[in-house]
Coordinates of C-alpha atoms in Angstrom, one line a residue:
X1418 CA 0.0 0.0 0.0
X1419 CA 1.7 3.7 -0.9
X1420 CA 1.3 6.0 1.7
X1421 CA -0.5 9.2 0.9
X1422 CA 1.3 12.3 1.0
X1423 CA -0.3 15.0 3.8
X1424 CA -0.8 18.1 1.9
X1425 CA -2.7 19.4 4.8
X1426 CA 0.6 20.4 6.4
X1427 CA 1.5 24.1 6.6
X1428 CA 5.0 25.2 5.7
X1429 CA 6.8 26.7 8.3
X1430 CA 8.6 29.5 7.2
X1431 CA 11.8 30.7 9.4
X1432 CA 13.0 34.0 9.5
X1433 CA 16.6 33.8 10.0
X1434 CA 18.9 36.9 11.6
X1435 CA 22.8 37.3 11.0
X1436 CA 24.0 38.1 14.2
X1437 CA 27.3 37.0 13.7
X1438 CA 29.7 40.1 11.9
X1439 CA 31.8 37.5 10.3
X1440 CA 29.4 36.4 7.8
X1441 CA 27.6 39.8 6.9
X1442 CA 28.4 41.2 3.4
X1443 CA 29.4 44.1 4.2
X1444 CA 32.1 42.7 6.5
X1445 CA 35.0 43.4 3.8
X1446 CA 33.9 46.9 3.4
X1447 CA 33.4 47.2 7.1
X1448 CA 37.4 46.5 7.8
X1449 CA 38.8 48.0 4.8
X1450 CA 37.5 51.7 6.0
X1451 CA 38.2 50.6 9.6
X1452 CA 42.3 50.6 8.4
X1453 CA 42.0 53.6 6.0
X1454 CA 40.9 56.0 9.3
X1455 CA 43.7 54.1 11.5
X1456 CA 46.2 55.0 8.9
X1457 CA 44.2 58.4 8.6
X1458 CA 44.4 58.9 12.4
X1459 CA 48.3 58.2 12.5
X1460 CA 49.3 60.6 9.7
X1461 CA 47.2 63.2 11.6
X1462 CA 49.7 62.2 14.8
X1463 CA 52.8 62.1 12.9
X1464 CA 52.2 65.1 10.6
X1465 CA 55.6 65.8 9.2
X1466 CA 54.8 69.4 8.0
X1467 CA 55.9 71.7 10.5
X1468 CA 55.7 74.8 8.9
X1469 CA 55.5 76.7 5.4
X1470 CA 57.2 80.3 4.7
X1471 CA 55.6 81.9 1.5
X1472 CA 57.1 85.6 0.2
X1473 CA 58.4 84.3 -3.0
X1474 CA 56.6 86.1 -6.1
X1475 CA 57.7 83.3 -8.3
X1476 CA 58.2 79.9 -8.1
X1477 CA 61.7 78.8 -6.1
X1478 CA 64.7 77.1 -8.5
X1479 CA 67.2 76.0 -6.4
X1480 CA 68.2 76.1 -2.4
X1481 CA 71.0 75.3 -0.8
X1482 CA 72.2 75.3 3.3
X1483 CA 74.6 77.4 5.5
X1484 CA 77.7 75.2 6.1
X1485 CA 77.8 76.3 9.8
X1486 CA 75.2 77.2 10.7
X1487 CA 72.4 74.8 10.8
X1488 CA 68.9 76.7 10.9
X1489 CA 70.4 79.3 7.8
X1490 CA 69.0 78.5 4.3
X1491 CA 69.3 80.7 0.6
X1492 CA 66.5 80.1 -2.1
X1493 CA 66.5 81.3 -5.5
X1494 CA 63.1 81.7 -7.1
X1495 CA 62.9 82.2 -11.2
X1496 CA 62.7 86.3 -11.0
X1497 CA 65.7 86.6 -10.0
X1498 CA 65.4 87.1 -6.4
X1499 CA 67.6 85.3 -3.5
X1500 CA 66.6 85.0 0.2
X1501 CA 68.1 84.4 3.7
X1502 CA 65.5 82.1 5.4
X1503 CA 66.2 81.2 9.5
X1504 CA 64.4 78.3 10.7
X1505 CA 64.7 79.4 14.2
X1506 CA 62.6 82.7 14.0
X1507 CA 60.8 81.4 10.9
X1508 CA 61.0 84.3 8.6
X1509 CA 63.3 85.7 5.8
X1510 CA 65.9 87.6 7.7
X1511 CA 67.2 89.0 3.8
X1512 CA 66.1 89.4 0.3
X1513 CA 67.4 90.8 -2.6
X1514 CA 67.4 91.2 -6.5
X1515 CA 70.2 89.2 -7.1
X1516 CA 70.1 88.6 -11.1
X1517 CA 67.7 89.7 -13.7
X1518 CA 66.3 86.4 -15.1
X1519 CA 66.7 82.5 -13.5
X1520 CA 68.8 81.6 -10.8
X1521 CA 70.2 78.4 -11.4
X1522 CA 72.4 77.5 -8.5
X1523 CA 73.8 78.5 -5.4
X1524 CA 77.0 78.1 -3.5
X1525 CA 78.3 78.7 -0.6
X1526 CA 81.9 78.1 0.6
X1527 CA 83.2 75.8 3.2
X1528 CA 83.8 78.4 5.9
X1529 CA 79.9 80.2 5.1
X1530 CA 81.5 83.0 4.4
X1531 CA 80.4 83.7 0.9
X1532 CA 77.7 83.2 -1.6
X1533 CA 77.6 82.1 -4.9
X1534 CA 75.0 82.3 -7.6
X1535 CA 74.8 82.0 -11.2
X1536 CA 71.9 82.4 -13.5
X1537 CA 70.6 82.8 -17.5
X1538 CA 71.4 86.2 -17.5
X1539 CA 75.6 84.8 -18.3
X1540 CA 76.5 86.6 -14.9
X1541 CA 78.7 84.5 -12.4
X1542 CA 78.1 86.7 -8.8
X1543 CA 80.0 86.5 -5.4
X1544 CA 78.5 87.5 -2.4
X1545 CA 79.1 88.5 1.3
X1546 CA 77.1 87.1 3.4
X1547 CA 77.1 89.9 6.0
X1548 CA 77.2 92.7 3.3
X1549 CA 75.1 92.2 0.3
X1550 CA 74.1 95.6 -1.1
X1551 CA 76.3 94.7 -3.6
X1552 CA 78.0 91.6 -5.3
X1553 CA 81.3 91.7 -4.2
X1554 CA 83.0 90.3 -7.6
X1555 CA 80.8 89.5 -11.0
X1556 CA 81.5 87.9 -13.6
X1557 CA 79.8 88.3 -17.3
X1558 CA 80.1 85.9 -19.7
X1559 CA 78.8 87.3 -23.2
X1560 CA 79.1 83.7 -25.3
X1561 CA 77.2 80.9 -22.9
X1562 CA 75.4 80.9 -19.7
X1563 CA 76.6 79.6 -16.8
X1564 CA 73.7 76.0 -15.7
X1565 CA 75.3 74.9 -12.2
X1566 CA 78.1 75.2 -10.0
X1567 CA 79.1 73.4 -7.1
X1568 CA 81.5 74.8 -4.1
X1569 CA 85.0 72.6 -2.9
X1570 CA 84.3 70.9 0.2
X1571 CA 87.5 71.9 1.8
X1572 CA 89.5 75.0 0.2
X1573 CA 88.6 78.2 -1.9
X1574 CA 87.7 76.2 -5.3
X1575 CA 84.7 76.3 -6.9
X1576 CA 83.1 74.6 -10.4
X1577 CA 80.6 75.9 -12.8
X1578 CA 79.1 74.4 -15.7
X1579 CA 78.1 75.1 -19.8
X1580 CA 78.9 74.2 -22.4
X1581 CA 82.2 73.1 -20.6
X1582 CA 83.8 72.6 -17.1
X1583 CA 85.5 75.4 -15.7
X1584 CA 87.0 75.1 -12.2
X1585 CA 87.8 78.5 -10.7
X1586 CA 89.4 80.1 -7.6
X1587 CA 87.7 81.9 -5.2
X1588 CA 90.3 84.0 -4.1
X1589 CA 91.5 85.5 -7.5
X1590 CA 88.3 84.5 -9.1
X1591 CA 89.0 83.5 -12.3
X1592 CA 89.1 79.9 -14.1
X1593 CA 92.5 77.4 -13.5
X1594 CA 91.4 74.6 -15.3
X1595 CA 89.4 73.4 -18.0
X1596 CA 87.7 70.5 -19.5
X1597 CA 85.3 69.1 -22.0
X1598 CA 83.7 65.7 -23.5
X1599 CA 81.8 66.7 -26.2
X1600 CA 79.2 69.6 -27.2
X1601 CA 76.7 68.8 -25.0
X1602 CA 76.0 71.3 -21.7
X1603 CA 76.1 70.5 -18.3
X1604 CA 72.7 70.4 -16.2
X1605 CA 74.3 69.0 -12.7
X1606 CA 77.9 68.9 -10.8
X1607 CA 78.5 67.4 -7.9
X1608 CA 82.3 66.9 -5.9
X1609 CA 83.1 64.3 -4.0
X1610 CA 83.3 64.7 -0.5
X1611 CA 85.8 62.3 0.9
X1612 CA 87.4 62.7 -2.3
X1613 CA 87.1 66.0 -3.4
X1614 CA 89.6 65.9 -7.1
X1615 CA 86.6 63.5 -8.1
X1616 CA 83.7 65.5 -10.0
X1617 CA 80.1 63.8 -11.7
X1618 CA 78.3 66.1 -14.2
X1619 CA 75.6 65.3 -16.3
X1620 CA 75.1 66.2 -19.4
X1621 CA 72.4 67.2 -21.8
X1622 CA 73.5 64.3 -24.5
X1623 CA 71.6 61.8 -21.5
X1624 CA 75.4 61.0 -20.4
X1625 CA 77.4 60.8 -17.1
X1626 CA 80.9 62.2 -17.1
X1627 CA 83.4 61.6 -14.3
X1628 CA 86.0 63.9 -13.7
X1629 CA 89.2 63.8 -12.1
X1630 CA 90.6 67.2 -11.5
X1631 CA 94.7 65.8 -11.4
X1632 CA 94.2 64.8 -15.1
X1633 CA 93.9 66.6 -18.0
X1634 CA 91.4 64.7 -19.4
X1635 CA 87.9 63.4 -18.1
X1636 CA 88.2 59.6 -16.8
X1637 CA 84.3 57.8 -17.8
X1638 CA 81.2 58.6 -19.2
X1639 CA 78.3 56.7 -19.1
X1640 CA 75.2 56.6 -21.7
X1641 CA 71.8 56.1 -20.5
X1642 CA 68.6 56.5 -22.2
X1643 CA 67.1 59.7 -20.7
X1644 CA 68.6 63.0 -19.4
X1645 CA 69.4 63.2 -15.5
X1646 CA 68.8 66.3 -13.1
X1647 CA 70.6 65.9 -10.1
X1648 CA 73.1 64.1 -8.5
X1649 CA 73.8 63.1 -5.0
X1650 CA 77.3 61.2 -2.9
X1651 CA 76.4 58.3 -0.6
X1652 CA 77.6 59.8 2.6
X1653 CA 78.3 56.2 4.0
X1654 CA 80.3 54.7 0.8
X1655 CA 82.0 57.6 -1.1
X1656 CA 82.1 55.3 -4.3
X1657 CA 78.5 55.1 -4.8
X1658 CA 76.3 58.2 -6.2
X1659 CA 72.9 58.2 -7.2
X1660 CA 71.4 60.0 -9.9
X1661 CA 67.7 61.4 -10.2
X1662 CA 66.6 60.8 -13.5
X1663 CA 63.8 61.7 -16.3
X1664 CA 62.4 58.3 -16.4
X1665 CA 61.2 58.3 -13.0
X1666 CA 63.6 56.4 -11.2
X1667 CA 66.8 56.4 -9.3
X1668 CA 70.0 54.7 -10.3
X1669 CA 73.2 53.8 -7.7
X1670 CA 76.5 53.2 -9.5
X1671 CA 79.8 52.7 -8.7
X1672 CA 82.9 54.8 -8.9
X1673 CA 85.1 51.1 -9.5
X1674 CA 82.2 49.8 -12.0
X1675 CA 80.2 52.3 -13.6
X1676 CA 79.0 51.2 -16.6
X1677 CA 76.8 48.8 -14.2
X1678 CA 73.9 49.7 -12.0
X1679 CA 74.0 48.6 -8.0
X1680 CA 70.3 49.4 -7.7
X1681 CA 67.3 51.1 -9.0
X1682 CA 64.5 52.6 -7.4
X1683 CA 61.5 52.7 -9.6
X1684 CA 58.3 54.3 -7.3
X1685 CA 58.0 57.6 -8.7
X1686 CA 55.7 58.2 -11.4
X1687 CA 57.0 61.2 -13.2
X1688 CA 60.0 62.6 -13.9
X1689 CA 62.4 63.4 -10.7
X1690 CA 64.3 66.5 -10.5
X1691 CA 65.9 66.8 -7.2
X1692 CA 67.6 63.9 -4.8
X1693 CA 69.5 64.8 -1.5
X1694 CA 70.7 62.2 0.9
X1695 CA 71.0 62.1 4.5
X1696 CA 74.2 62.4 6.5
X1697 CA 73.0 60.1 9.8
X1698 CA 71.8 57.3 7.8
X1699 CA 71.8 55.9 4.6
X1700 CA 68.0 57.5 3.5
X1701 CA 67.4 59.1 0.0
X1702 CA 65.4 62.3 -0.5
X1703 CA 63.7 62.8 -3.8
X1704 CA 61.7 65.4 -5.5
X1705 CA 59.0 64.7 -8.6
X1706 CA 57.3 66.3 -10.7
X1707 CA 54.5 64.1 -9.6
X1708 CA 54.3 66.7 -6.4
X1709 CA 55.3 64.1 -4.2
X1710 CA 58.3 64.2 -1.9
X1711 CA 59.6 60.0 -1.4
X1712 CA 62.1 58.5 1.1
X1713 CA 64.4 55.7 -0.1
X1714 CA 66.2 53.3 1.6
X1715 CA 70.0 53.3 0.1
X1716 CA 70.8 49.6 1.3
X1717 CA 67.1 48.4 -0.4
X1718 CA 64.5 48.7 -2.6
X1719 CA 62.1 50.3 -0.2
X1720 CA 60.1 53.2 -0.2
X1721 CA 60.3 54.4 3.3
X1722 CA 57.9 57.1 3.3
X1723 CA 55.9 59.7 1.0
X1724 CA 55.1 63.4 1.2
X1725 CA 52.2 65.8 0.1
X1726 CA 50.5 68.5 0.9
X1727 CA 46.8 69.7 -1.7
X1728 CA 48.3 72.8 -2.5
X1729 CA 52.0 72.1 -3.6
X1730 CA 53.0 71.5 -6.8
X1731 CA 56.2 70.2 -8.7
X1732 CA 59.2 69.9 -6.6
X1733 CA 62.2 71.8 -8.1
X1734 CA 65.3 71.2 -5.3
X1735 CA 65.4 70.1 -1.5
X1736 CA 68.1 69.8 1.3
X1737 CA 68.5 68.5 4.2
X1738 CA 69.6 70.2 7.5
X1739 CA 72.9 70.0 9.0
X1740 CA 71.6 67.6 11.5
X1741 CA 69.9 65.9 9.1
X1742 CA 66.6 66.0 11.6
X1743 CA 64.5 68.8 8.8
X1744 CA 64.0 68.6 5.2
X1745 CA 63.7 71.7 3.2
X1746 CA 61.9 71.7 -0.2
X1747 CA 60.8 74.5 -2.7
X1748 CA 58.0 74.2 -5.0
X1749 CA 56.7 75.8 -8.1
X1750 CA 54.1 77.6 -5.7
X1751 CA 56.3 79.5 -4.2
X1752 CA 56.8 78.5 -0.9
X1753 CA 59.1 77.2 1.0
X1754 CA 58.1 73.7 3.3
X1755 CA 60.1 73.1 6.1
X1756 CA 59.4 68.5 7.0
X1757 CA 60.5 67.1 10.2
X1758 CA 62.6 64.0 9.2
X1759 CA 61.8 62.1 12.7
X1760 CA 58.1 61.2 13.3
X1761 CA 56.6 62.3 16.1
X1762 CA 56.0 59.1 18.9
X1763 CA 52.5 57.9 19.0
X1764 CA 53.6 56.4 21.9
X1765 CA 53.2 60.0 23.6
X1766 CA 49.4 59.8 23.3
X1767 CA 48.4 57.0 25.7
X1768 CA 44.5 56.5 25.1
X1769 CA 44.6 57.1 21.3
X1770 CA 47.3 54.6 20.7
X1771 CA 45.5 51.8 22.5
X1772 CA 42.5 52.3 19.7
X1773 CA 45.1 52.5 17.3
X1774 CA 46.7 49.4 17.8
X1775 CA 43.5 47.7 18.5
X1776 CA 42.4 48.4 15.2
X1777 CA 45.7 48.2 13.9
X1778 CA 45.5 44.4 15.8
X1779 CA 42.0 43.6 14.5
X1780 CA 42.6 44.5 10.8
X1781 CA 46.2 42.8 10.7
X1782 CA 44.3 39.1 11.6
X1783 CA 42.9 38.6 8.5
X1784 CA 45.2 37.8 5.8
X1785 CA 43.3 38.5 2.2
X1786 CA 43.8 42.3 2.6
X1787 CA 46.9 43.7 2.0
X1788 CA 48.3 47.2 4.6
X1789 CA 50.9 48.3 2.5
X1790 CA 48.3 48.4 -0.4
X1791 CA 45.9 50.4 2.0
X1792 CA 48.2 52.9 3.6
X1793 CA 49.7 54.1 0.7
X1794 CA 47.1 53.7 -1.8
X1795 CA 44.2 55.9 -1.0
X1796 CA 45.9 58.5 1.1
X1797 CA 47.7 59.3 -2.4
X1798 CA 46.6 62.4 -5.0
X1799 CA 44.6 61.0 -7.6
X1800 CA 46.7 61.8 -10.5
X1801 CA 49.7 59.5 -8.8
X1802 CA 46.9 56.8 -8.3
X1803 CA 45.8 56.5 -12.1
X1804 CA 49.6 56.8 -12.9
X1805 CA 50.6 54.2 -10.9
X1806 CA 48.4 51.8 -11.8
X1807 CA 48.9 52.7 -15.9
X1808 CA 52.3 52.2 -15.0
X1809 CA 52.3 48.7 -13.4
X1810 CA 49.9 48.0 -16.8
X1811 CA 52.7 48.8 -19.2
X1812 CA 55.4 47.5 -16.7
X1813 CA 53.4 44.0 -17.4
X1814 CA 52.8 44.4 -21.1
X1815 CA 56.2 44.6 -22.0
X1816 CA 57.3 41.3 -19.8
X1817 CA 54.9 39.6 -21.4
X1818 CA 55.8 41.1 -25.1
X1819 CA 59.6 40.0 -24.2
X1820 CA 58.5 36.1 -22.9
X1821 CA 56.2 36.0 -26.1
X1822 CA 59.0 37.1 -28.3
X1823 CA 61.6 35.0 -26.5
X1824 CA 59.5 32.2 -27.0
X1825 CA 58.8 32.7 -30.8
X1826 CA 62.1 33.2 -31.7
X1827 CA 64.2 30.9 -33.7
X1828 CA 67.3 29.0 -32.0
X1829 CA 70.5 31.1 -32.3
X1830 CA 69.0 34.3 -32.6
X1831 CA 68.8 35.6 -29.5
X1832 CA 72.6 34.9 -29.1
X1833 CA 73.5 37.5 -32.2
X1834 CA 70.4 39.7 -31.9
X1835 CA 69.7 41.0 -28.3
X1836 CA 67.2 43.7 -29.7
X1837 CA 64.4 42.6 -30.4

């Protein structure tokens, strides 16, 4: 006998409530804006901005530190104009019409007595620093303009750059020696400090000449694809210089291999026109025309640390302090930024940082989101954001475009062909 179904029965319906976070859907979302505002909350703490000095008309070229005294900076703005900045009272102590167009670079000499400036007017002016009415000495060259110079470390000797090298002496002024590789000008020089007869320039022609100031020639040069900007001496090996170029990265070479990189750094998006390096440890200081401001560590490939503020805009040239505890950077806005290099402790702050690293704790246990992704991705400008990630897009094409081509090619050609 089949048993009959009972279709009298009522179905009981059960209304079931998610009580448990874990499986909501909005659980991902939930912990992803939970670490944004902990990363939000410890920037606000550790604000590295201290302070910004505006009174430039025009936008600042180059700066460039007191030798001796540690809270004394000169700027140079494109009309001209050079000012005496003090950190300590935070305000322009001097300023005066120093040149009638650019100035390019300047100097001073290793006792901080003098100043040096050159610009695009041809002129080549010294300075006293206590006296500056009027240039002490000036120098007019009516053919080509004088691009950079860079003072001695140790004695009255200075370099300035053209169309060719010219090193000069302070105390007569006027040029002892002089050397050239070529046609092209010179955008960047840069002496050695432990090893001051050594000199790097760069050139227009995308090369990098070494110089040694006993020979009557130039030693290297080395070819790379783009022009480079600036030019910095590892303070902790005196062989090693890095170079800030127009492709957006950083190379390290080596004084006893140069035709070899050590490393590249490859974070910034757009071209980089200023790099300093600090003289307590082995961190790199760059400048992009992304308006970003990025810390590099000089024994790795890390980027340590970024910089920005809404309102500033392509950074020209930066230094840091004496004591290597401030960074100075000048922008195409006009103003002068003054960073503090060492965060504040959040450790100072008692009750916010046990919410911070509660949260901190919280996000950190699960695994599929990524922090580095988060605390440097969205607190970013937008512009850097779609640039990097069109970047890592072409980065990826081309790998894949050198595997497919690798792989298509006949045997034995990659042997006598390497372009390809």
């Amino acid at each position: 006998m089949e048993k009959k179904k009972n279709t009298n029965r009522k179905k009981i319906v059960i209304n079931r409530t998610q009580k448990n976070p874990k499986l909501s859907q909005n659980f991902n979302i939930f912990h992803k804006n939970l670490h944004k505002n902990f990363h939000k909350k410890k920037i606000f703490l550790n604000n590295p901005l201290v302070d910004s000095f505006s009174g430039h008309r025009d936008g600042i070229v180059c700066i460039q530190r007191h030798n001796c005294n540690s809270s004394l900076f000169f700027s140079g703005s494109s009309d001209g104009e050079i000012r005496f900045w003090l950190l300590n009272s935070k305000k322009c102590v001097k300023f005066f019409p120093a040149h009638n167009r650019f100035v390019r670079k300047i100097g001073v000499d290793y006792k901080g007595k003098f100043l040096l400036s050159c610009s695009d007017d041809n002129t080549l002016k010294l300075w006293n620093i206590c006296q500056i009415k009027k240039p002490t000495i000036c120098f007019k060259n009516k053919n080509n303009p004088f691009t950079t110079l860079d003072n001695h470390p140790s004695k009255y000797f200075f370099t300035t750059g053209g169309k060719e090298l010219l090193l000069w002496d302070q105390l007569v002024f006027r040029p002892i020696q002089k050397l050239i590789w070529g046609i092209s000008s010179i955008s960047c020089i840069k002496f050695n400090p432990e090893e001051p007869n050594i000199v790097c320039s760069s050139n227009s022609d995308r090369s990098l000449v070494l110089y040694d100031l006993r020979l009557i020639r130039p030693v290297n040069k080395i070819s790379l694809d783009m022009c480079s900007n600036d030019i910095t001496w590892n303070p902790s090996f005196f062989t090693e210089f890095t170079i800030a170029n127009e492709d957006s990265n950083l190379y390290t070479f080596d004084l006893r291999n140069p035709k070899e990189t050590i490393k590249t750094h490859t974070e910034h998006v757009m071209s980089i026109l200023c790099v300093d390096s600090n003289i307590n440890n082995s961190t790199i200081v760059t400048g992009s025309a992304d308006n970003t401001i990025r810390f590099f560590d000089n024994h790795s490939y890390k980027n340590l640390d970024i910089y920005f503020t809404e309102r500033m805009r392509r950074v020209t040239d930066l230094k840091f302090s004496l004591d290597g505890n401030y960074l100075i950077s000048g922008s195409d806005d006009g103003n002068l930024r003054v960073w503090n290099n060492n965060f504040l402790k959040i450790s100072q702050f008692s009750s916010i940082t046990n919410q911070l690293s509660f949260d901190d704790a919280k996000f950190n246990n699960k695994k599929f989101i990524n922090p580095v992704f988060f605390s440097n991705f969205y607190l970013l400008p937008k512009l850097v954001r779609t640039l990097e990630r069109l970047k890592k897009i072409l980065k990826n094409n081309q790998i894949k475009k050198k595997k497919e081509k690798n792989s298509h090619a006949l045997p034995g050609y990659l042997r006598f062909n390497f372009k390809i």
